[in-house]
mmCIF file of C-alpha atoms in Angstrom:
data_model
loop_
_atom_site.group_PDB
_atom_site.id
_atom_site.type_symbol
_atom_site.label_atom_id
_atom_site.label_comp_id
_atom_site.label_asym_id
_atom_site.label_seq_id
_atom_site.Cartn_x
_atom_site.Cartn_y
_atom_site.Cartn_z
ATOM 1 C CA GLU A 1 13.697 -90.910 28.921
ATOM 2 C CA THR A 2 11.099 -91.749 26.370
ATOM 3 C CA GLN A 3 7.569 -90.461 26.100
ATOM 4 C CA TYR A 4 4.759 -91.798 24.046
ATOM 5 C CA CYS A 5 3.075 -89.413 21.747
ATOM 6 C CA PRO A 6 0.476 -90.547 19.206
ATOM 7 C CA CYS A 7 0.861 -89.351 15.726
ATOM 8 C CA ASN A 8 -1.942 -87.075 14.578
ATOM 9 C CA LYS A 9 -3.890 -88.318 11.676
ATOM 10 C CA TYR A 10 -5.530 -85.645 9.397
ATOM 11 C CA ASN A 11 -8.381 -86.178 7.062
ATOM 12 C CA ALA A 12 -9.165 -83.890 3.980
ATOM 13 C CA GLN A 13 -12.793 -83.578 2.952
ATOM 14 C CA PRO A 14 -14.290 -81.819 -0.039
ATOM 15 C CA VAL A 15 -16.550 -78.941 0.597
ATOM 16 C CA GLY A 16 -19.157 -77.330 -1.526
ATOM 17 C CA ASN A 17 -19.642 -77.695 -5.313
ATOM 18 C CA TRP A 18 -17.072 -77.880 -8.153
ATOM 19 C CA SER A 19 -16.349 -74.455 -9.811
ATOM 20 C CA ASP A 20 -17.256 -73.557 -13.269
ATOM 21 C CA CYS A 21 -14.689 -74.690 -15.807
ATOM 22 C CA ILE A 22 -11.813 -72.309 -15.976
ATOM 23 C CA LEU A 23 -9.839 -72.046 -19.131
ATOM 24 C CA PRO A 24 -6.246 -71.181 -18.824
ATOM 25 C CA GLU A 25 -5.244 -67.962 -20.517
ATOM 26 C CA GLY A 26 -3.542 -68.212 -23.735
ATOM 27 C CA GLY A 27 -4.079 -71.984 -23.649
ATOM 28 C CA ARG A 28 -1.222 -72.502 -21.063
ATOM 29 C CA VAL A 29 -2.192 -74.961 -18.480
ATOM 30 C CA GLU A 30 1.116 -74.728 -16.564
ATOM 31 C CA GLY A 31 0.426 -71.264 -15.441
ATOM 32 C CA LEU A 32 -3.152 -72.297 -14.086
ATOM 33 C CA LEU A 33 -1.655 -75.231 -12.184
ATOM 34 C CA GLY A 34 1.226 -73.251 -10.813
ATOM 35 C CA MET A 35 -1.316 -71.528 -8.467
ATOM 36 C CA LYS A 36 -1.415 -72.911 -4.932
ATOM 37 C CA VAL A 37 -4.834 -74.332 -4.711
ATOM 38 C CA GLN A 38 -6.166 -75.922 -1.480
ATOM 39 C CA GLY A 39 -8.420 -78.448 -3.003
ATOM 40 C CA ASP A 40 -9.089 -80.839 -5.807
ATOM 41 C CA ILE A 41 -8.597 -80.230 -9.328
ATOM 42 C CA LYS A 42 -10.509 -81.972 -12.128
ATOM 43 C CA GLU A 43 -10.055 -81.513 -15.977
ATOM 44 C CA CYS A 44 -13.091 -80.376 -17.918
ATOM 45 C CA GLY A 45 -12.344 -80.282 -21.711
ATOM 46 C CA GLN A 46 -9.801 -77.554 -22.278
ATOM 47 C CA GLY A 47 -9.890 -76.217 -18.771
ATOM 48 C CA TYR A 48 -10.052 -77.211 -15.120
ATOM 49 C CA ARG A 49 -12.609 -77.162 -12.345
ATOM 50 C CA PHE A 50 -11.734 -76.646 -8.501
ATOM 51 C CA GLN A 51 -13.288 -77.823 -5.280
ATOM 52 C CA ALA A 52 -12.408 -76.419 -1.762
ATOM 53 C CA MET A 53 -11.123 -78.790 0.867
ATOM 54 C CA VAL A 54 -11.123 -78.680 4.680
ATOM 55 C CA CYS A 55 -8.946 -80.596 7.018
ATOM 56 C CA TYR A 56 -9.833 -82.346 10.195
ATOM 57 C CA ASP A 57 -7.628 -83.959 12.841
ATOM 58 C CA GLN A 58 -8.435 -87.396 14.392
ATOM 59 C CA ASP A 59 -11.012 -85.779 16.778
ATOM 60 C CA ASN A 60 -12.940 -84.203 13.924
ATOM 61 C CA ARG A 61 -11.821 -80.665 14.765
ATOM 62 C CA LEU A 62 -11.200 -78.341 11.817
ATOM 63 C CA VAL A 63 -7.467 -77.582 11.404
ATOM 64 C CA GLU A 64 -5.278 -75.689 8.834
ATOM 65 C CA THR A 65 -5.569 -77.308 5.439
ATOM 66 C CA SER A 66 -1.722 -77.335 5.034
ATOM 67 C CA ARG A 67 -1.684 -80.141 7.806
ATOM 68 C CA CYS A 68 -3.433 -82.439 5.403
ATOM 69 C CA ASN A 69 -1.003 -81.561 2.544
ATOM 70 C CA SER A 70 2.162 -82.030 4.771
ATOM 71 C CA HIS A 71 1.001 -85.313 6.343
ATOM 72 C CA GLY A 72 -0.175 -86.897 3.055
ATOM 73 C CA GLY A 73 -3.868 -87.015 4.401
#
């Protein structure tokens, strides 16, 4: 028996403003990028800026951000 089930499509959208430029402690970027950040990262000189992201399903309902990450957007 086969049953049709549509795949959910998830869409990530940026929310709010970019953060201030955050400099990595001791000049080590690896430690900063090792953090799990839900959102976009943008370089700014010696540091990085962050922007929060939200995730919507195909019906424009807010869902867990991890769904966008695991389904590749």
